[in-house]
Structure formats: C-alpha cells, structure tokens
Amino acid sequence: MTLAPESPVHDDRPLIGAAPPSPAGPIDDAEAASLPLPPMVDLPKTIQTLRFNQRQIDFVFGARRRLGEVFRMRGIIPGGPVITSHPDHVQSLFKAKPDLAPSLTAESPLRPIVGPNSTLTANGPRHLRQRKLLLPPFHGEAIEKYMDMIRDAAEHEIDRWPVGKEIELAPRMQAITLDVIMSGIFGIEGKPQRGTPEAALRRAIRGLVEVSTWKIAQLGELMNIGSDEPVGITKAGLEFLDRPTYAVIAQRRRAADVEERGDILSLLLQARTEDGEGLTDHELRDELLTLVLAGHETTANSLAWAWERLVRTPAAYDRLRDATRGGDAALSEKVVEQTITEAMRSRPVIPIIGRRVKVPWRLGDYAVPADTPVTMSILLIHHREDVYPDPFAFRPERWEGQKPGTYTWIPFGGGTRRCLGAALAMAEQRVVMEAMARRLDLVADRPEPETAIHRNVTMIPSRNARVKVVSRAA
Ligand code: HEM
C-alpha cells in the first residue's frame, strides 16, 4: 500500500483507478465471526475526537500508516466509526441497497441545522421521494440556463478585485456561489433586492457562515452530534436564519404565478405525495436550507482550494493560463476540467462520507458487525499511491486521457446518495476558473501551503486562499 513512488511496480501501468482487489460487502454472521475487527486507533477517546475534528489530515494519514487501510475509531458517533480507504469497499457501500447501508448524513452535525426532512438528512422512502423531486432541476441540461448568470457574476466580481493588493478568495467565491444558488432556488436574477425576505435570508446565511469559523462555534457543532434539536450557539444562529426563510415561504405561497415559475421553491410548493399532500412549511424550510448551505460553501471552497494549489504550483498555473488565453476553446475547456478534477482530488472539500451498515459487512481482511458506521476517507482514497502515483503532487496533466474512477475519485460521493448538485458545482467551477485564469495574474501571499481547517463537515483553506492580484486584463 505505501510503496515508494519510485518503486518499479508503479512505473509502467495505467494507474488511475487501479488498486489490488479487496473483498467487501454484506456477509452472514458465521463469516463475520471468522474475521477480526479492524484495528483500533490507539489514542484516548477525547483525543481522537479532537484530533479528528481539528486535524483530520494528520489524523487519518497517521492512522493509515500505523494501522493499514481499514481502522476503527472510538467516540465520534455511536459505534465507531470504522474508516476505510479501499475502492472495493467504497464500491460495496455505494452499490448496496439503501436499507442495508443508509447514509450517515442522517446523523451528522448538519441534521440539527437543516432538520431531519431534507434530501441530505432523510433516509428510506422519504429520501427517495425528495431526491426524485429535486433531480430534474439539478440535471446537467437544466443548469445550462444558469451559465450566463454564473459568467456575469464571475466577471462582475473579478472587476472589483484590487490590483496590487492581497485578497482572500474564499469569501469572494462565496459571494458568487451564493447568488447562483439563490437564483436557482428562488428564481431571482442577480442579488436579491433590498428590503425583500430573500435579501434578509442572504444576509443571515452570510452571517451564519462567518460565525461558523469561530472556534466556539466549531465546539458548538460537536455538541450537536447525535441530537435532533439544535443546541447552544447553533440554536441562536438558526433562529436568526429561520425568520427570513419562513417569510420567503409565506410570500411565495401567496404568489399568483407559482405554476409558471421554474425555480426550485415554486417546484417544491407544487409537489404532492401519492396521497395528494403538499410539503409543510417546516419540510420546505429544511429542503431550502439544505440546498443553500450544501450548495454554496462547498463549491466556493473547492474553487478556493484550487487556487491555493495553483498559485503554489507554477507548472500547473502556466499550463492553465496558456490554455485559457491561447484562443483554442477545446484546449481551454480540457485543461480547466483537468485542473478542477485534480484540485478536487488533492483537496476534497468534504473529506469523509459514510453509511451505517445494517448487516455484518466484510472490509478486506476484516469484518464489522451490523449497525456499524463505516466511513470512506475521501482524502485517503484520493492519495493512494497505487492509484495516483506521486499523490501529493498537484498535477492536472495526470488526467490526460483518463476519466475519474467511480470509486477512486469521489469528491461528490456516490450511489443513490451522490451529490445532487454535482453538475451545478462543476459548471460553476469551470466558468469561474476559466474567467479567473484568463483575466488575472495571481501569486501566493506566502510560499507555505495553507493548512486545512474543518468547519462542520467541510475542510477549508486556513487563510481563506489568500493571494495577491498582480494584474488584471479588461
Ligand atoms: C464542489 C462542491 C460540492 C461538493 C464537493 C459536494 C459534495 C457532496 C458530498 C460528498 C455529498 C455526500 C455524498 C455521499 O454521501 O455519497 C453531497 C451530497 C449532497 N449535495 Fe453536494 N457537494 C457540492 C455542491 C453541491 C451543490 C451545488 C448542491 C446543490 C444545491 C449540493 C447539494 C447536495 C445534496 C442535496 C446532497 C444530498 C444528496 C443525497 O443524499 O441524496 N451539493 N455533496
């Protein structure tokens, strides 16, 4: 597993997607009893929880070096979790019937925030119903209509960046992605007008995202794990957010043109169950908050990470700059795509996802009992040397002639829980990255890479991807 990159084994085969086979999937009690449990991380429970929450990169790489590609932790969530980094184990979980391996997002610290009723946090029939409802507006073709809007938002934002000064990219990316998602959900063009409930909601969301970087808020999130109702600072923050959300819903329920509008809120308002029942205000609120929260910070930080890497990797930056400025649209498109793919491999904004297996499950040489939370470390999977030679190097050209593997490149997860907004997130990243590469020359504020900090379930650059704008083309 941890062969040196220069090992001849790694030299001459097409590596992306290849890893030695490892049996995985549901097994019966007798087989489970014949296999050992994965090894346990040898640290006290509190230290594990804190390290995992604050320094997940060091923690998971350290544990994998010591214990191998499957290991067990104590204390983060009831029953574990077990962490794996083998693509065959990932495949077994992504392809499992949903009732055999329901998603752990139902237990995540997000649940008290977005509620138990959304596509993200529900399991079982409710999840399927909500997901089916939301798939069409997030489909590749449907998001074509946002492209001009994304382009305008990106160009407008870039026009305002001061030349010769240092700026933080993450909040600037967030301004773009929040407008895009709010436009999709509420059907507003550009920024919402002052005095409208949508404008108040936008302000509240920006405030909440800002507050969530505070250390105290991160501890508050830990307190929410396993609870159905928000507690502490999260509760206070949510009251601030709920008021404008319910105001937007009430206003839209009264609107005469709901049936003609194509936005997501109008679509949800018209949705009916088989018994003819519509969604309650509470259910609508959960879904709207999920889409806004899941949809904008992730995309913004993914772009921020891409630039954090680019300004520290001259070969990759030069390649991107040349491609976007050379007048060959097909080449530009290809290189932008490869750069985003590599950035999402190297710095996955959501570093871990999971399922709770409902029957005994084999994971290579080990087995876990029914009801174990099994997580997939996206970070570890994306840094397997046997799949990605020289995994710590940022090399977009590694994707030349290669497609991302379904079980080896998983920044959007997979199976029936694969990110609903993946097509939108990719479209936003393409447009924004292309405009930035074409129009701006950026340099790192300092040579050392930014470290990762963890906010809720996301991993973000510690200094918000700080860069200096050297020049800007009209
Ligand atoms: C770069 C940006 C993004 C990343 C890295 C990302 C990543 C993820 C991941 C890892 C999951 C869990 C998948 C699993 O457990 O298998 C997920 C789920 C989800 N994402 Fe995203 N996401 C991004 C953008 C978006 C956007 C733009 C939206 C939409 C507005 C969105 C909405 C959702 C929803 C609703 C789910 C739950 C899907 C389900 O459980 O059926 N995400 N995302």
XYZ file of C-alpha atoms and ligand atoms in Angstrom:
517
model
C 0.000 0.000 0.000
C 2.667 2.520 0.930
C 5.237 1.560 -1.700
C 7.573 4.409 -2.545
C 6.500 6.289 -5.682
C 9.766 5.308 -7.404
C 9.035 1.572 -6.970
C 9.105 -0.191 -10.374
C 5.658 -1.623 -9.596
C 4.282 1.830 -10.166
C 6.151 2.743 -13.296
C 4.523 1.329 -16.371
C 0.846 0.623 -15.980
C -2.209 2.846 -16.349
C -2.707 3.574 -12.710
C -5.729 5.782 -12.319
C -8.477 3.572 -10.970
C -6.267 0.525 -10.304
C -5.854 -0.936 -6.823
C -5.351 -4.550 -5.691
C -8.722 -6.283 -5.157
C -10.134 -6.479 -1.643
C -13.386 -8.403 -0.957
C -16.155 -6.321 0.592
C -19.904 -6.375 1.171
C -22.664 -7.938 3.282
C -21.825 -11.318 4.887
C -23.600 -13.707 7.255
C -22.976 -13.922 10.994
C -20.800 -17.048 10.699
C -18.398 -15.451 8.210
C -18.328 -12.266 10.286
C -17.374 -14.286 13.366
C -14.432 -15.817 11.497
C -12.854 -12.464 10.650
C -11.223 -9.976 13.059
C -12.470 -6.450 13.683
C -10.366 -3.687 12.081
C -7.576 -2.403 14.349
C -8.457 0.384 16.795
C -6.714 3.778 16.806
C -4.553 3.693 19.926
C -5.488 7.039 21.499
C -7.919 8.034 24.272
C -11.454 8.782 23.076
C -11.369 12.539 23.700
C -8.028 12.972 21.953
C -9.284 11.003 18.943
C -12.408 13.136 18.720
C -10.493 16.398 18.981
C -7.757 15.390 16.527
C -10.305 14.089 14.062
C -12.314 17.277 14.303
C -9.422 19.727 14.233
C -6.619 17.968 12.328
C -8.266 15.301 10.229
C -5.500 15.183 7.598
C -2.711 14.386 10.081
C -5.005 12.063 11.963
C -6.155 9.836 9.088
C -2.779 9.700 7.322
C -1.092 8.837 10.630
C -3.616 6.115 11.425
C -3.347 4.615 7.948
C 0.426 4.497 8.168
C 0.254 2.727 11.516
C -2.809 0.523 11.059
C -3.397 -0.034 7.314
C -6.247 0.835 5.010
C -9.091 -0.005 7.421
C -9.150 1.111 11.054
C -11.581 1.811 13.843
C -12.124 4.873 15.987
C -13.935 5.388 19.244
C -16.339 8.069 20.181
C -17.145 10.364 17.252
C -20.517 8.744 16.613
C -22.262 5.790 18.269
C -20.499 2.565 17.303
C -17.303 3.940 15.810
C -16.701 4.904 13.097
C -14.659 2.497 11.025
C -12.643 4.303 8.353
C -11.705 2.648 5.067
C -9.723 3.817 2.053
C -10.079 0.902 -0.364
C -12.009 1.460 -3.632
C -13.619 -2.019 -3.462
C -15.007 -1.198 -0.026
C -16.315 2.083 -1.421
C -17.957 0.196 -4.288
C -19.682 -2.197 -1.883
C -21.152 0.724 0.062
C -22.174 2.819 -2.973
C -23.869 -0.149 -4.661
C -25.578 -1.505 -1.536
C -29.355 -1.391 -1.271
C -30.161 1.836 0.637
C -31.810 -0.040 3.526
C -28.651 -2.160 4.026
C -26.342 0.856 4.205
C -28.256 4.102 4.871
C -26.331 7.372 4.765
C -24.670 8.764 7.873
C -25.703 12.295 6.914
C -28.855 11.499 8.879
C -26.615 11.526 11.988
C -24.219 14.330 11.048
C -23.854 17.657 12.864
C -25.814 19.113 9.942
C -29.016 17.361 10.993
C -29.998 19.757 13.785
C -29.291 22.636 11.398
C -31.101 21.543 8.248
C -33.560 19.296 10.062
C -34.387 15.619 9.590
C -36.577 16.074 6.500
C -34.250 17.077 3.712
C -32.729 15.149 0.818
C -29.435 15.262 2.685
C -30.594 14.092 6.105
C -33.538 11.791 5.391
C -33.164 8.055 4.810
C -35.520 5.437 3.342
C -38.635 6.238 1.270
C -38.644 9.873 2.335
C -35.125 10.358 0.950
C -36.050 8.723 -2.346
C -39.145 10.887 -2.698
C -37.303 14.152 -2.008
C -34.396 13.193 -4.263
C -36.686 12.288 -7.148
C -38.363 15.649 -6.793
C -35.109 17.563 -6.923
C -33.190 15.626 -9.590
C -34.726 17.334 -12.680
C -33.794 20.947 -11.777
C -30.210 19.870 -10.970
C -29.750 17.827 -14.117
C -26.901 18.797 -16.483
C -29.231 20.243 -19.138
C -31.336 22.154 -16.644
C -28.344 24.025 -15.281
C -27.391 25.290 -18.768
C -29.760 28.155 -18.096
C -27.592 29.359 -15.213
C -24.412 29.595 -17.275
C -24.805 33.225 -18.355
C -25.747 34.205 -14.851
C -22.628 32.489 -13.432
C -20.451 34.137 -16.080
C -21.858 37.604 -15.277
C -21.458 37.063 -11.530
C -17.832 35.927 -12.004
C -16.843 38.777 -14.359
C -18.543 41.326 -12.123
C -16.769 40.002 -9.043
C -13.343 39.916 -10.758
C -13.780 43.541 -11.947
C -13.845 44.644 -8.315
C -10.633 42.987 -7.139
C -7.897 45.484 -6.276
C -4.686 45.099 -8.275
C -1.501 45.072 -6.197
C -3.329 44.025 -3.016
C -3.811 40.783 -1.138
C -7.311 39.322 -1.068
C -8.978 36.252 0.407
C -10.537 34.204 -2.365
C -12.932 32.025 -0.315
C -15.387 34.798 0.684
C -15.279 36.216 -2.846
C -16.068 32.828 -4.307
C -18.885 32.509 -1.778
C -20.434 35.760 -2.936
C -20.667 34.284 -6.449
C -21.901 30.821 -5.463
C -24.493 32.157 -3.009
C -26.016 34.344 -5.728
C -26.077 31.401 -8.124
C -27.807 29.017 -5.731
C -30.272 31.656 -4.513
C -31.136 32.479 -8.076
C -31.784 28.790 -8.810
C -33.872 28.252 -5.703
C -35.851 31.461 -5.587
C -35.722 32.491 -9.231
C -34.184 35.911 -8.533
C -31.869 37.482 -11.099
C -28.587 38.684 -9.567
C -28.574 39.880 -5.961
C -31.973 39.987 -4.198
C -33.481 43.469 -3.849
C -33.095 45.344 -0.586
C -35.985 45.010 1.825
C -37.185 41.647 0.425
C -37.248 38.493 2.600
C -34.760 36.942 0.128
C -32.256 39.749 0.860
C -32.686 39.176 4.621
C -32.133 35.453 4.105
C -28.959 36.088 2.081
C -27.625 38.330 4.875
C -28.470 35.728 7.521
C -26.693 32.965 5.596
C -23.551 35.029 5.118
C -23.632 35.846 8.841
C -24.025 32.199 9.791
C -21.150 31.099 7.547
C -18.937 33.822 9.059
C -19.811 32.821 12.651
C -19.230 29.140 11.933
C -15.473 29.767 11.513
C -15.197 30.811 15.171
C -13.631 28.168 17.415
C -16.545 28.387 19.839
C -18.991 27.665 17.024
C -16.976 24.612 15.994
C -17.194 23.263 19.523
C -20.910 24.044 19.397
C -21.205 21.824 16.344
C -19.633 18.953 18.221
C -22.328 19.355 20.867
C -24.959 18.873 18.166
C -23.773 15.433 17.106
C -26.430 12.852 17.846
C -29.042 15.434 18.789
C -32.232 16.123 16.849
C -32.738 19.639 18.077
C -30.105 22.378 17.745
C -28.345 23.374 20.956
C -26.153 26.268 22.122
C -24.765 28.668 19.562
C -26.306 26.702 16.677
C -29.771 27.262 18.128
C -29.219 31.014 18.385
C -27.865 31.150 14.829
C -30.807 29.214 13.472
C -33.433 31.475 14.939
C -31.741 34.258 13.028
C -31.945 32.202 9.834
C -35.439 30.753 10.230
C -37.297 34.064 10.359
C -36.412 35.172 6.802
C -36.742 31.588 5.498
C -40.335 31.257 6.686
C -41.057 34.771 5.415
C -39.861 33.774 1.929
C -42.038 30.636 2.017
C -45.136 32.538 3.185
C -44.686 35.145 0.484
C -44.256 32.541 -2.245
C -47.314 30.561 -1.082
C -49.352 33.690 -1.706
C -47.819 34.372 -5.134
C -50.206 34.010 -8.070
C -47.588 32.826 -10.577
C -46.200 29.750 -8.745
C -47.256 27.409 -11.533
C -45.473 29.387 -14.227
C -42.211 29.836 -12.359
C -39.344 27.413 -12.974
C -37.444 27.963 -9.733
C -36.931 25.224 -7.172
C -39.068 26.716 -4.398
C -42.049 27.010 -6.762
C -41.462 23.423 -7.849
C -41.396 22.193 -4.255
C -44.566 24.148 -3.459
C -46.406 22.288 -6.205
C -45.052 18.835 -5.301
C -47.634 16.338 -3.994
C -47.263 12.936 -2.346
C -49.256 9.974 -3.678
C -51.979 10.924 -1.170
C -52.102 14.403 -2.689
C -50.377 16.109 0.257
C -48.006 19.023 -0.235
C -44.874 19.781 1.778
C -45.376 21.610 5.074
C -43.601 24.899 5.781
C -41.263 23.014 8.065
C -40.345 20.486 5.374
C -39.854 23.251 2.831
C -37.624 25.128 5.221
C -35.423 22.038 5.736
C -35.026 21.489 1.995
C -34.318 25.126 1.179
C -31.700 25.462 3.901
C -30.069 22.213 2.794
C -29.759 23.401 -0.774
C -28.439 26.827 0.166
C -25.989 25.538 2.781
C -24.856 22.388 0.923
C -24.740 24.244 -2.335
C -22.684 27.357 -1.898
C -19.917 26.984 0.658
C -18.729 23.664 -0.747
C -18.393 24.990 -4.280
C -16.758 28.221 -3.112
C -14.174 26.422 -1.004
C -13.467 23.908 -3.719
C -12.543 26.819 -6.009
C -10.573 28.480 -3.214
C -8.524 25.290 -2.738
C -7.926 25.010 -6.487
C -6.357 28.491 -6.461
C -4.462 27.818 -3.253
C -2.806 24.915 -5.153
C -2.398 26.779 -8.477
C -0.530 29.775 -7.066
C 1.937 27.338 -5.459
C 2.353 25.076 -8.490
C 3.827 27.183 -11.335
C 3.765 24.386 -13.939
C 0.028 23.797 -13.436
C -0.760 27.520 -13.326
C 1.244 28.251 -16.508
C -0.471 25.407 -18.327
C -3.915 26.700 -17.319
C -3.048 30.310 -18.159
C -1.681 29.382 -21.601
C -4.703 27.224 -22.395
C -7.296 29.838 -21.402
C -5.506 32.650 -23.236
C -4.465 30.789 -26.400
C -7.728 31.072 -28.373
C -8.313 27.291 -28.620
C -11.661 26.773 -26.868
C -11.450 22.978 -26.808
C -7.971 23.002 -25.243
C -9.048 25.593 -22.703
C -12.084 23.523 -21.725
C -9.984 20.384 -21.356
C -7.286 21.962 -19.207
C -9.816 23.734 -16.973
C -11.625 20.421 -16.436
C -8.373 18.597 -15.627
C -7.365 21.329 -13.193
C -10.684 21.159 -11.334
C -10.555 17.356 -11.250
C -7.043 17.434 -9.785
C -7.946 20.132 -7.251
C -10.929 18.104 -6.047
C -8.714 15.031 -5.782
C -5.985 16.801 -3.900
C -8.207 18.922 -1.608
C -11.690 17.358 -1.351
C -13.858 19.906 0.446
C -15.815 17.102 2.100
C -13.031 14.780 3.251
C -15.170 11.919 4.586
C -18.604 10.390 3.983
C -20.281 7.328 5.415
C -23.008 4.734 5.645
C -24.295 2.766 8.655
C -24.245 -0.891 7.651
C -27.338 -2.722 8.885
C -25.889 -6.247 8.492
C -22.372 -7.638 9.115
C -20.007 -6.288 6.430
C -16.718 -7.573 5.109
C -13.963 -4.998 4.559
C -10.975 -6.869 3.116
C -9.345 -8.961 5.840
C -11.754 -7.623 8.473
C -15.464 -7.685 9.281
C -17.693 -5.310 11.230
C -20.974 -6.200 12.974
C -24.429 -4.931 11.978
C -25.107 -1.301 12.870
C -21.513 -0.117 12.451
C -20.908 3.304 10.914
C -18.479 2.713 8.035
C -16.893 5.847 6.631
C -14.875 6.348 3.463
C -11.967 8.722 3.819
C -12.067 10.631 0.540
C -8.724 12.156 1.484
C -7.012 8.786 1.884
C -8.623 7.277 -1.214
C -7.521 10.274 -3.287
C -3.944 9.828 -2.056
C -3.435 6.128 -2.719
C -0.042 5.687 -4.304
C -1.157 2.634 -6.247
C -3.937 4.632 -7.869
C -2.314 8.077 -8.083
C 1.477 7.942 -8.437
C 3.166 10.816 -6.600
C -0.177 11.511 -4.896
C 0.865 14.639 -3.020
C 1.925 16.435 -6.220
C -0.654 18.736 -7.828
C -0.522 17.572 -11.439
C -3.636 18.283 -13.560
C -1.951 16.612 -16.548
C -2.248 13.243 -14.778
C -5.833 13.296 -16.085
C -4.740 13.469 -19.738
C -6.685 10.684 -21.470
C -8.032 9.467 -18.100
C -11.518 9.658 -16.698
C -12.051 9.894 -12.943
C -12.822 6.433 -11.488
C -16.271 5.924 -9.946
C -14.738 4.522 -6.737
C -11.351 6.263 -6.728
C -12.364 9.894 -7.395
C -15.274 10.546 -5.067
C -15.430 14.215 -4.034
C -19.196 14.082 -4.688
C -19.711 10.690 -3.009
C -21.664 8.096 -4.972
C -24.541 5.696 -5.441
C -28.056 6.806 -4.559
C -26.599 9.482 -2.271
C -24.268 11.058 -4.836
C -24.244 14.833 -4.555
C -27.367 16.256 -6.131
C -25.604 19.476 -7.066
C -22.522 17.927 -8.721
C -23.371 19.153 -12.240
C -24.091 22.657 -10.945
C -20.909 22.685 -8.831
C -18.787 21.587 -11.801
C -20.389 24.183 -14.087
C -19.756 26.957 -11.562
C -16.155 25.908 -11.068
C -15.497 25.724 -14.830
C -16.882 29.180 -15.535
C -15.240 30.890 -12.566
C -11.852 29.195 -13.007
C -11.747 29.983 -16.721
C -12.572 33.672 -16.164
C -10.002 33.996 -13.394
C -7.234 32.254 -15.338
C -7.904 34.311 -18.457
C -8.133 37.677 -16.774
C -5.959 37.606 -13.676
C -2.372 37.051 -12.674
C -2.284 35.913 -9.070
C 0.580 34.984 -6.758
C 0.609 33.332 -3.330
C 0.823 35.705 -0.354
C 3.489 33.387 1.067
C 5.171 30.223 -0.193
C 3.990 27.798 2.538
C 0.790 25.898 1.660
C -2.341 26.789 3.613
C -3.341 24.154 6.122
C -6.878 22.802 6.382
C -9.403 23.772 8.977
C -12.641 21.905 9.488
C -15.966 23.642 9.538
C -18.961 21.423 10.009
C -18.417 18.593 7.507
C -16.182 20.662 5.231
C -12.428 21.176 5.003
C -11.410 24.697 4.074
C -8.123 26.590 3.499
C -6.871 28.046 6.777
C -6.271 31.546 5.414
C -9.222 31.533 3.027
C -6.915 31.103 -0.001
C -5.065 34.376 0.301
C -3.479 35.666 -2.896
C -2.095 38.874 -4.343
C -3.582 40.208 -7.585
C -0.589 41.164 -9.754
C -2.501 42.252 -12.839
C -5.947 42.094 -14.378
C -6.947 42.129 -18.030
C -10.053 44.107 -19.075
C -17.796 21.375 -5.014
C -18.992 21.390 -4.478
C -19.655 20.242 -3.795
C -19.106 19.139 -3.193
C -17.633 18.793 -3.052
C -20.205 18.341 -2.690
C -20.048 17.114 -2.057
C -21.094 16.326 -1.614
C -20.921 15.039 -0.966
C -19.581 14.369 -0.674
C -22.156 14.559 -0.672
C -22.476 13.245 0.049
C -22.464 12.120 -0.949
C -22.491 10.723 -0.381
O -22.660 10.523 0.832
O -22.318 9.773 -1.184
C -23.123 15.537 -1.145
C -24.486 15.406 -1.031
C -25.382 16.383 -1.406
N -25.100 17.594 -2.018
Fe -23.263 18.246 -2.591
N -21.393 18.977 -2.978
C -21.108 20.134 -3.655
C -22.033 21.033 -4.158
C -23.397 20.941 -4.031
C -24.360 21.821 -4.638
C -24.036 22.990 -5.565
C -25.590 21.408 -4.224
C -26.959 21.957 -4.572
C -27.526 22.872 -4.391
C -25.410 20.237 -3.386
C -26.431 19.523 -2.793
C -26.275 18.285 -2.205
C -27.386 17.482 -1.704
C -28.864 17.862 -1.702
C -26.827 16.278 -1.215
C -27.569 15.092 -0.604
C -27.823 14.062 -1.674
C -28.486 12.788 -1.167
O -28.221 12.392 -0.031
O -29.278 12.199 -1.909
N -24.059 19.981 -3.291
N -22.450 16.614 -1.723
